[in-house]
CSV table of C-alpha atoms and ligand atoms in Angstrom, one decimal:
chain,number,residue,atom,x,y,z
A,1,UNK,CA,157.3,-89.3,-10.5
A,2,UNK,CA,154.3,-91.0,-9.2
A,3,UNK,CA,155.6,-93.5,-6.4
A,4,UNK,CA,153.9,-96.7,-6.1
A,5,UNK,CA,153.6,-98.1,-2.5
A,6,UNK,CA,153.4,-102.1,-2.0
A,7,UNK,CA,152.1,-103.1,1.4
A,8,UNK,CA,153.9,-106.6,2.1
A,9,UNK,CA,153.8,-106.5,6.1
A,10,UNK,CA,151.9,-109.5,6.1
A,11,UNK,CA,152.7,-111.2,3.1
A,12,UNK,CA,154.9,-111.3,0.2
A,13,UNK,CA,153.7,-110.0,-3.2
A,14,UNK,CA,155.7,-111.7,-5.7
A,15,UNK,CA,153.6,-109.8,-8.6
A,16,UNK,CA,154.5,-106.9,-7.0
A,17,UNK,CA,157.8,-107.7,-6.6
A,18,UNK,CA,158.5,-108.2,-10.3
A,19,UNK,CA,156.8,-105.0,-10.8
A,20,UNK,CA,159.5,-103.3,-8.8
A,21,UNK,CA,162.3,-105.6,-10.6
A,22,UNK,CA,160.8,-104.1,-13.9
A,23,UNK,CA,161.2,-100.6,-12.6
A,24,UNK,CA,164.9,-101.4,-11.8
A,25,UNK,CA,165.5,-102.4,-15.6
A,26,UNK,CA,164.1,-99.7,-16.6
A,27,UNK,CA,166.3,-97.4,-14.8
A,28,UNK,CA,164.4,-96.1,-12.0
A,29,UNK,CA,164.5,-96.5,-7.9
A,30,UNK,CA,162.9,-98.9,-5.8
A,31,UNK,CA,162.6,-98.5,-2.0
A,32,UNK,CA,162.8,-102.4,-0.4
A,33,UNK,CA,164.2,-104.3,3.1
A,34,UNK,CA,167.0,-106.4,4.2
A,35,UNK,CA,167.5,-107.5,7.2
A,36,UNK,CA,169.5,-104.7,8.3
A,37,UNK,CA,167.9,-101.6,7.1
A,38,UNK,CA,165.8,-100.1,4.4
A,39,UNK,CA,167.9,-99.9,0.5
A,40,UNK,CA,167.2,-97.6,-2.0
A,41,UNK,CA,168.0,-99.4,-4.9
A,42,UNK,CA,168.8,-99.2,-8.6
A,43,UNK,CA,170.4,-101.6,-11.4
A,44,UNK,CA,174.5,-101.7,-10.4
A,45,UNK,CA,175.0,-102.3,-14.0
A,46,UNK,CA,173.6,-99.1,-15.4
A,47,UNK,CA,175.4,-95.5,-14.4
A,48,UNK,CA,172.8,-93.1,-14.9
A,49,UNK,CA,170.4,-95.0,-12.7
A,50,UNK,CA,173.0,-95.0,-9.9
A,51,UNK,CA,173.9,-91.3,-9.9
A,52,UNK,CA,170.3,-90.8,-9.4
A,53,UNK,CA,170.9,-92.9,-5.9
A,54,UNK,CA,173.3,-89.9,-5.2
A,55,UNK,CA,170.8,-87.2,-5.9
A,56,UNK,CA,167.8,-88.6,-4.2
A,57,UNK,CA,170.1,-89.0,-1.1
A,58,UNK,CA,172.2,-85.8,-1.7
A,59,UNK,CA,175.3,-88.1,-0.8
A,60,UNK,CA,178.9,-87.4,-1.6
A,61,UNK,CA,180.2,-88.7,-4.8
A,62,UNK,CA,183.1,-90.0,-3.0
A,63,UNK,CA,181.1,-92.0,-0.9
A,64,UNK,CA,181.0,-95.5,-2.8
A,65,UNK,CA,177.6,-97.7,-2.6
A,66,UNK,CA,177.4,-101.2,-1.4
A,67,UNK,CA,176.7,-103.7,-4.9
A,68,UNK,CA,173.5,-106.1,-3.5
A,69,UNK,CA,174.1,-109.6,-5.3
A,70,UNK,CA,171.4,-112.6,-4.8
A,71,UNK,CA,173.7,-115.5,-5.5
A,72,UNK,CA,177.6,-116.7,-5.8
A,73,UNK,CA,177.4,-116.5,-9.8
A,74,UNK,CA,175.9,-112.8,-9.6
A,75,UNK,CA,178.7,-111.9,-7.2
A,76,UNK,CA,181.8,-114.1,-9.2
A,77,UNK,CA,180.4,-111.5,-12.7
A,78,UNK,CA,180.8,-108.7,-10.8
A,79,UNK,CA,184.2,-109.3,-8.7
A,80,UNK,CA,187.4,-110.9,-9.6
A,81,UNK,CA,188.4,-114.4,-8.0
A,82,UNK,CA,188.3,-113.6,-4.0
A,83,UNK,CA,191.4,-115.3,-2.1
A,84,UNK,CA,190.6,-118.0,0.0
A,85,UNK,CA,190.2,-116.1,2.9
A,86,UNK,CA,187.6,-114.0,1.3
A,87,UNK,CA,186.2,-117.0,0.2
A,88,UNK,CA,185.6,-118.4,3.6
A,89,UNK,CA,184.2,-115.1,5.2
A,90,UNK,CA,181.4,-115.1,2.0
A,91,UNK,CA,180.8,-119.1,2.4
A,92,UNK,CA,180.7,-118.7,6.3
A,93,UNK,CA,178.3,-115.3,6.4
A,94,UNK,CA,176.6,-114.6,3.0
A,95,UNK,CA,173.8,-114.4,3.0
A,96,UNK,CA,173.2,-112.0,5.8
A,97,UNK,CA,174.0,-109.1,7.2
A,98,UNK,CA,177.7,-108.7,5.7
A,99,UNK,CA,179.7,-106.5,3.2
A,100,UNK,CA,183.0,-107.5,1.7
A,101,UNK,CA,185.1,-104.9,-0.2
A,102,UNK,CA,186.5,-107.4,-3.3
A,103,UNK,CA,188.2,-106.2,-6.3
A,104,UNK,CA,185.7,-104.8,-8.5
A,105,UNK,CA,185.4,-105.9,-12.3
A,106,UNK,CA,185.6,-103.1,-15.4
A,107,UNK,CA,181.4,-103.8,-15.6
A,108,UNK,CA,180.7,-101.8,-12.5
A,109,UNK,CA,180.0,-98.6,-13.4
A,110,UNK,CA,183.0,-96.0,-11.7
A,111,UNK,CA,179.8,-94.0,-10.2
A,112,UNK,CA,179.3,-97.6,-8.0
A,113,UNK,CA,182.9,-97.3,-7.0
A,114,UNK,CA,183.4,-93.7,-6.7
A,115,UNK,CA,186.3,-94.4,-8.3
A,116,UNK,CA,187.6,-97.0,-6.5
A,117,UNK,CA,188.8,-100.3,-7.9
A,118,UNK,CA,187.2,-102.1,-5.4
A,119,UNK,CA,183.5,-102.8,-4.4
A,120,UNK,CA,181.4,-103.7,-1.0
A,121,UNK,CA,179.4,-106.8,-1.9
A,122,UNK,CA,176.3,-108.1,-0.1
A,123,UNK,CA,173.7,-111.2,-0.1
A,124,UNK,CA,171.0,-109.9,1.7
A,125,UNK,CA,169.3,-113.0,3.2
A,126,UNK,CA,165.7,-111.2,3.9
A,127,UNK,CA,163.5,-113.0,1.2
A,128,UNK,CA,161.9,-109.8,-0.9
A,129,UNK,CA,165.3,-108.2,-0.8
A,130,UNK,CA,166.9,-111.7,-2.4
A,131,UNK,CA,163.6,-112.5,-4.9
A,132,UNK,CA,163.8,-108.5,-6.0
A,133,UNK,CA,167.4,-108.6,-7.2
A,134,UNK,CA,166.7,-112.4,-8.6
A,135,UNK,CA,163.7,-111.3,-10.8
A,136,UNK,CA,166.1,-108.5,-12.1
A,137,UNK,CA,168.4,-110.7,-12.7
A,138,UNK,CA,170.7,-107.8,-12.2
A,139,UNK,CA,173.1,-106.8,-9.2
A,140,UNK,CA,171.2,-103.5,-7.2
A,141,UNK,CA,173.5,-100.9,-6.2
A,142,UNK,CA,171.6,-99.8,-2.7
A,143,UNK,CA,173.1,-97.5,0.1
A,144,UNK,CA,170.7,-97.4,3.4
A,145,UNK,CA,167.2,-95.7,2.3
A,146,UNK,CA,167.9,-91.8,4.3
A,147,UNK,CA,168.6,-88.7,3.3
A,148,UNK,CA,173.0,-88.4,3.8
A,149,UNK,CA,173.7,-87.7,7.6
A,150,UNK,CA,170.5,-88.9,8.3
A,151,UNK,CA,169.7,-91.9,10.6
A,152,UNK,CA,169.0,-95.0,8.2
A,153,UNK,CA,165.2,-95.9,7.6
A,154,UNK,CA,164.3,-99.0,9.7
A,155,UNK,CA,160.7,-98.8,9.1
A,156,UNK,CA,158.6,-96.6,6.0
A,157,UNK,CA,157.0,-94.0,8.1
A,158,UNK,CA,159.9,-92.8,8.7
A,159,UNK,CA,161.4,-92.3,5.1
A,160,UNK,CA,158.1,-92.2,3.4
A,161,UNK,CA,158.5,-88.3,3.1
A,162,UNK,CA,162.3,-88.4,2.2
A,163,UNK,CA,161.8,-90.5,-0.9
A,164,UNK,CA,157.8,-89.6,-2.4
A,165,UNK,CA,158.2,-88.9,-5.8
A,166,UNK,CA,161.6,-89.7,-6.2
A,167,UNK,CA,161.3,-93.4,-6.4
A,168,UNK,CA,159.6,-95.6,-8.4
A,169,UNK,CA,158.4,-98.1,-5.9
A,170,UNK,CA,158.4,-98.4,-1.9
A,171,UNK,CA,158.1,-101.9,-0.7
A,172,UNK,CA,156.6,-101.8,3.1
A,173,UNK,CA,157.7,-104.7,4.8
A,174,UNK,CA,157.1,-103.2,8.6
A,175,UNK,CA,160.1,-102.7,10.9
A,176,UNK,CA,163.5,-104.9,10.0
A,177,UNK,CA,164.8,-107.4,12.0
A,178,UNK,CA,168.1,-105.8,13.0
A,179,UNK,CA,168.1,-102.3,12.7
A,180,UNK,CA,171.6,-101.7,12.1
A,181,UNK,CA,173.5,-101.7,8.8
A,182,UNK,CA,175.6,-104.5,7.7
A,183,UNK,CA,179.4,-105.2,9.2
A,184,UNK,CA,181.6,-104.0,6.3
A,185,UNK,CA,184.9,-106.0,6.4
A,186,UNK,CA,188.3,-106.4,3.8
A,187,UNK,CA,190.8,-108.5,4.0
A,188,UNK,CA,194.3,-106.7,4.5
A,189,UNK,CA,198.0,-108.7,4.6
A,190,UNK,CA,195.7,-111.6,5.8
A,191,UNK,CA,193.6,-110.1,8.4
A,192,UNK,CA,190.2,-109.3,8.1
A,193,UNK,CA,190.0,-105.6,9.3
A,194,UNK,CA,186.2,-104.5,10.4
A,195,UNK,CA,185.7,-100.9,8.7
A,196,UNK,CA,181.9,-100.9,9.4
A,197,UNK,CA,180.7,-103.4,13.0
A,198,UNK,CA,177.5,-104.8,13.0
A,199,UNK,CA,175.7,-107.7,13.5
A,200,UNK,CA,178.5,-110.1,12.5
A,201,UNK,CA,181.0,-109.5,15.6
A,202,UNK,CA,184.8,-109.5,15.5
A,203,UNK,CA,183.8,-112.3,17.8
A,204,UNK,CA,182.1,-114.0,14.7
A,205,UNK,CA,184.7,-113.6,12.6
A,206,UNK,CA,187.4,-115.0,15.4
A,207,UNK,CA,185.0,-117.9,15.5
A,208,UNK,CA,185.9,-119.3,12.0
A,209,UNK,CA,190.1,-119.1,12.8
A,210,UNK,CA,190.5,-115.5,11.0
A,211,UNK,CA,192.5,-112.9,12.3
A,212,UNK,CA,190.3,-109.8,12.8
A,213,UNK,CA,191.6,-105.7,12.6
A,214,UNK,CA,188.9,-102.7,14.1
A,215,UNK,CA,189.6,-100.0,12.0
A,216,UNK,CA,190.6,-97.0,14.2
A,217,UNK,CA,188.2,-94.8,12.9
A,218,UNK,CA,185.4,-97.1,14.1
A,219,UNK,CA,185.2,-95.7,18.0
A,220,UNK,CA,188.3,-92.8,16.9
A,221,UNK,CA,187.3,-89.3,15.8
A,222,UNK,CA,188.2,-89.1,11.8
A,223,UNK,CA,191.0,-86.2,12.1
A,224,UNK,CA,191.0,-85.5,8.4
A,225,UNK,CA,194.5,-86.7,8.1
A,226,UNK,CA,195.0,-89.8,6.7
A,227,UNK,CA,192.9,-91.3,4.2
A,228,UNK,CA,189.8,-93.6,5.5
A,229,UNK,CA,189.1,-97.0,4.4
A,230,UNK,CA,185.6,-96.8,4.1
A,231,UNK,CA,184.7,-93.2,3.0
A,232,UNK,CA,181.9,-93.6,4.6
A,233,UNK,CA,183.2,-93.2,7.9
A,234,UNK,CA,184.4,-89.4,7.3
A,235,UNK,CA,180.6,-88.1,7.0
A,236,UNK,CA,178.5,-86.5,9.9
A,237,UNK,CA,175.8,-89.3,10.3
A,238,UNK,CA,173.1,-90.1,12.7
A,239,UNK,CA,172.9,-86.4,14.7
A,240,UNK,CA,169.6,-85.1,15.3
A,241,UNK,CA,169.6,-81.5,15.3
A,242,UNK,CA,169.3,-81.2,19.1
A,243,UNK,CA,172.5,-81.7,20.8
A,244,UNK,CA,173.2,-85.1,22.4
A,245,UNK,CA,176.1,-86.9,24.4
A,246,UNK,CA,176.2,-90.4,25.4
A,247,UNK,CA,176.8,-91.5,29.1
A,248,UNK,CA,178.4,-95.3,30.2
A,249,UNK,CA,180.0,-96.5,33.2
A,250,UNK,CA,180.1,-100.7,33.7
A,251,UNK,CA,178.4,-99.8,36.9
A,252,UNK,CA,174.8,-99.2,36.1
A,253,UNK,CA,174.4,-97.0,39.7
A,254,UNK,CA,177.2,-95.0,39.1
A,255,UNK,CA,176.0,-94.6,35.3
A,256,UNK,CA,172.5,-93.2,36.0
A,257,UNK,CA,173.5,-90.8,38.7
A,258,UNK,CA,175.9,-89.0,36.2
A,259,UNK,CA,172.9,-89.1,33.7
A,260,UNK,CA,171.1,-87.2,36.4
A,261,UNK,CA,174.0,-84.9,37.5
A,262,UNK,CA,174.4,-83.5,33.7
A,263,UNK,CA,170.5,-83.5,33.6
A,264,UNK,CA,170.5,-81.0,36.3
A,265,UNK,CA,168.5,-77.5,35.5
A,266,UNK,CA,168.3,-78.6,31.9
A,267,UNK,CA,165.3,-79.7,30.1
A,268,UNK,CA,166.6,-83.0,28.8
A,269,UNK,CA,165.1,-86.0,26.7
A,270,UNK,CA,166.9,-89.6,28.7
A,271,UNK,CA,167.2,-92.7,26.5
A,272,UNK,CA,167.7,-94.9,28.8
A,273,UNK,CA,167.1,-99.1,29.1
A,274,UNK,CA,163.2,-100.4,29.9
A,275,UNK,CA,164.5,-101.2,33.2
A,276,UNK,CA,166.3,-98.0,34.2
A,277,UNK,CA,162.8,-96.3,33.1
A,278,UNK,CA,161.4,-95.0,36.6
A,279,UNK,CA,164.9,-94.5,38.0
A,280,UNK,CA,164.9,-90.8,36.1
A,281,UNK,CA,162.3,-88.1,37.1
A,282,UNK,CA,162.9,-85.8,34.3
A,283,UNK,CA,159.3,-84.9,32.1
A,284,UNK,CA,160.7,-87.0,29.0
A,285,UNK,CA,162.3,-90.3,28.5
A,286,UNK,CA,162.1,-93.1,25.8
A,287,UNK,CA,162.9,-96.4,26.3
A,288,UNK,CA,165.6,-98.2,23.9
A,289,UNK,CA,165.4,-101.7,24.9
A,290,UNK,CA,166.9,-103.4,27.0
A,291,UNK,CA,169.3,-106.4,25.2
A,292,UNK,CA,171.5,-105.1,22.4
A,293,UNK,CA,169.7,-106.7,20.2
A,294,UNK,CA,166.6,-104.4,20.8
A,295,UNK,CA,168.4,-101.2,21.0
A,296,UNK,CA,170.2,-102.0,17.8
A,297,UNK,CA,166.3,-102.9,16.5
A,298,UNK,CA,165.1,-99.4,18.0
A,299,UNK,CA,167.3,-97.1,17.9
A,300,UNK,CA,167.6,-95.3,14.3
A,301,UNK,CA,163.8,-94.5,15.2
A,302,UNK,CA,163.8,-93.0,18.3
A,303,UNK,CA,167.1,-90.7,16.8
A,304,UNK,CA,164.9,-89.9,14.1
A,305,UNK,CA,162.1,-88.6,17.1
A,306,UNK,CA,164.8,-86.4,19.2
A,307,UNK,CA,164.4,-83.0,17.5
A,308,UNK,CA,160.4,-83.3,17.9
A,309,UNK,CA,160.9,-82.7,22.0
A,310,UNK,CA,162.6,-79.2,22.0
A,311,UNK,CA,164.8,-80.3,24.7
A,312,UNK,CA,168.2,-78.4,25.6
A,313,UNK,CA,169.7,-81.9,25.5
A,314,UNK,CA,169.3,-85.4,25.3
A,315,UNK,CA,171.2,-87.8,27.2
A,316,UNK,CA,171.6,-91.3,26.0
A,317,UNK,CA,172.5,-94.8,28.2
A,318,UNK,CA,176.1,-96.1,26.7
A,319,UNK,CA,176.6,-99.7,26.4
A,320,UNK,CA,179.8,-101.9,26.2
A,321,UNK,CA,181.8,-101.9,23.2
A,322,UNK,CA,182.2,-105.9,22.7
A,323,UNK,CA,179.3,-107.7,20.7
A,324,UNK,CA,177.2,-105.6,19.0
A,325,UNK,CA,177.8,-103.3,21.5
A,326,UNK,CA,180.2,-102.4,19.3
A,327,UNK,CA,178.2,-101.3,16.3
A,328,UNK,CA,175.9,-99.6,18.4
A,329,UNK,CA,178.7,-97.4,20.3
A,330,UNK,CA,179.6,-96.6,16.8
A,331,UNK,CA,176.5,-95.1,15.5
A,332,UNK,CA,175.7,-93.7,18.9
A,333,UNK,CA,179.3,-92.1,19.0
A,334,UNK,CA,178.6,-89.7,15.5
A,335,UNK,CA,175.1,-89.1,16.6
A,336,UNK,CA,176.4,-87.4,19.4
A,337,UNK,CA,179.4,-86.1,17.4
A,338,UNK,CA,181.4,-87.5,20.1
A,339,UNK,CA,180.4,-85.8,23.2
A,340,UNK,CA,181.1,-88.9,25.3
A,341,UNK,CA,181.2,-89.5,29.2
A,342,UNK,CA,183.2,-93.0,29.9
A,343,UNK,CA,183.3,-93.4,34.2
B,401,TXA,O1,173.1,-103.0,5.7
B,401,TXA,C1,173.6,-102.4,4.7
B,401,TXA,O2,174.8,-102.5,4.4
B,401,TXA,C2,172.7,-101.4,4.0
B,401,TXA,C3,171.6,-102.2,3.3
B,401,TXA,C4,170.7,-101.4,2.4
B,401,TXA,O3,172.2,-103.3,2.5
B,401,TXA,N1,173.4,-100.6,3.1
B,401,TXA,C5,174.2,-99.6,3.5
B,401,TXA,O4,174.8,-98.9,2.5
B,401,TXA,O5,174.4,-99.3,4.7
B,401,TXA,P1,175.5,-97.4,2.8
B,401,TXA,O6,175.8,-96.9,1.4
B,401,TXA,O7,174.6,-96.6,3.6
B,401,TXA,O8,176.8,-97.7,3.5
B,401,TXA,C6,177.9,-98.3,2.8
B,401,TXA,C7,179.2,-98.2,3.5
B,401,TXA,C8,179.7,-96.7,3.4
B,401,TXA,O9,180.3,-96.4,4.7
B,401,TXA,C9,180.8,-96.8,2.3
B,401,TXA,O10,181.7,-95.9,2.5
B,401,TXA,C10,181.3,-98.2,2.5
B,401,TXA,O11,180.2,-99.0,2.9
B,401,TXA,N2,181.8,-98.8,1.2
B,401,TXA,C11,181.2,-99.1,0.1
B,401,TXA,N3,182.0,-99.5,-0.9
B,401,TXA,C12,183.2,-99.5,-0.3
B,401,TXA,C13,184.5,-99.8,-0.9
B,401,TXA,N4,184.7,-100.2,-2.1
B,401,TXA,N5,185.6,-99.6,0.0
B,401,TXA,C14,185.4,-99.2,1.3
B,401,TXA,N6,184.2,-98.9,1.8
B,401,TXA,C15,183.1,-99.0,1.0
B,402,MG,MG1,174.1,-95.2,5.0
């Protein structure tokens, strides 16, 4: 398939845009952004479309995707009533970076679902994201743009290559805003229990007068044992080839100098903060950032860079777990299968 590219960095298309919505009527895949990360994308209501989301990714059939709505009346012909609780989560953070598993209705496609009978629901608020499934006038099915296992795309030039040919359309909006995927949440006995953390914190959620649950597997090894919430959560994800493991102590001092004990007679690749920079002597370092919010933005991209070094090992800067400190030690945690240093 010849893949069309739209360049809308600067400026939104909306010709363009309609072009891609076309392309998801017909049946085909369309590359776009949210505000979290890139979406591959196809029409939630049609099943053949969506099992080609599953082969262009290679991803697990058990693994369910997330169903993208634009609006309240999109998501209430798609889901059954939510409770009120539900209904206060979606009022309070749709649309944005959130996904909430509701019970599914019989017109999502079991594909969608992977069986389930629920489905993760999301308003993207990022405009082309929100005019694309509008202009369909259809709900799009879209897990994060990567091949499975594979960091998500944050930017094109890094999942250009991934996805040519495959898709119908890529739309190129430059780097997203967040750079981590949505928090996934559903409500259980009353609580809202966090399966997936991200940029809507538990602290977030507190804020509105909910109870909130962290699922165990979140920071927890998946033992293989009992079954996961999110199915998601039982797939290797985010490890570069190159073996990595993840150092944190609250004390920053105490932090680097175990960075540079382990770092001893190996060549090793630090990802450390801007400001820890010229603390490390080693040959190669890359900066992450140094708020959360810029590691979140940056990270997926350097992960993608690791292998490229030929390094023995690369050693990464932990961060505190509260926040979106918490979404970030939980991506960082698989991409170093959980080879994890806490002082
Ligand atoms: O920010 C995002 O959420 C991005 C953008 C494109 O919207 N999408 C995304 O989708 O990250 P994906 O497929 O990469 O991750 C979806 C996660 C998976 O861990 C999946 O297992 C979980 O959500 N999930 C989806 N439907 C579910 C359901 N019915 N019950 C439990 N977990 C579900
Ligand atoms: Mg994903």
């Amino acid at each position: 398939m010849d893949t069309k590219y739209f360049n809308m960095k600067d400026k939104i298309n909306e010709d363009k845009i309609y072009d891609s919505a076309q392309e998801i009527l017909k049946g085909n895949l369309v590359i776009f952004p949210t505000e979290t990360v890139y979406g591959i994308g196809a029409n939630a209501l049609d099943e053949n479309a969506c099992k080609n989301i599953f082969k262009a990714k290679g991803r697990a059939q058990d693994n369910p995707l997330i169903v993208h709505v634009s609006d309240i009346n999109m998501l209430n012909k798609v889901v059954e009533k939510p409770s009120e609780i539900e209904e206060k989560l979606i009022n309070t953070f749709c649309p944005g970076p959130f996904t909430i598993i509701l019970k599914a209705k019989n017109i999502i496609p079991k594909s969608v679902t992977a069986g389930l009978d629920t489905v993760g629901i999301r308003m993207p608020s990022k405009k082309i994201a929100n005019l694309l499934i509008k202009i369909a006038n259809t709900p799009i099915a879209a897990p994060s743009a990567n091949i499975s296992g594979r960091p998500s795309g944050t930017k094109i030039e890094d999942i250009r290559n991934e996805f040519q040919g495959k898709v119908a359309t890529i739309i190129d909006a430059g780097e997203v805003d967040i750079g981590v995927e949505s928090t996934v949440v559903k409500v259980m006995n009353n609580k809202v229990r966090i399966l997936r953390p991200g940029k809507i914190t538990k602290e977030d959620i507190e804020k509105i007068g909910l109870e909130v649950e962290i699922d165990k597997n979140i920071l927890g090894k998946y033992d293989g044992k009992e079954k996961v919430l999110s199915p998601g959560m039982k797939y290797r994800h985010y490890a570069p080839n190159t073996k990595c493991m993840m150092i944190y102590s609250k004390d920053e001092e105490k932090m680097i100098s175990k960075i540079k004990e382990e770092a001893n007679n190996k060549t090793v690749l630090i990802i450390c903060k801007d400001k820890n920079y010229n603390k490390y002597n080693c040959k190669y370092k890359i900066k992450m950032g140094n708020t959360l919010e810029e590691i979140a933005h940056n990270i997926f991209s350097i992960l993608r860079k690791v292998d490229k070094y030929n390094v023995d090992l690369v050693i990464i800067e932990g961060m505190e777990e509260d926040g979106l400190g918490l979404a970030l030690n939980n991506r960082l945690l698989r991409a170093c299968e959980y080879n994890y240093i806490k002082l």
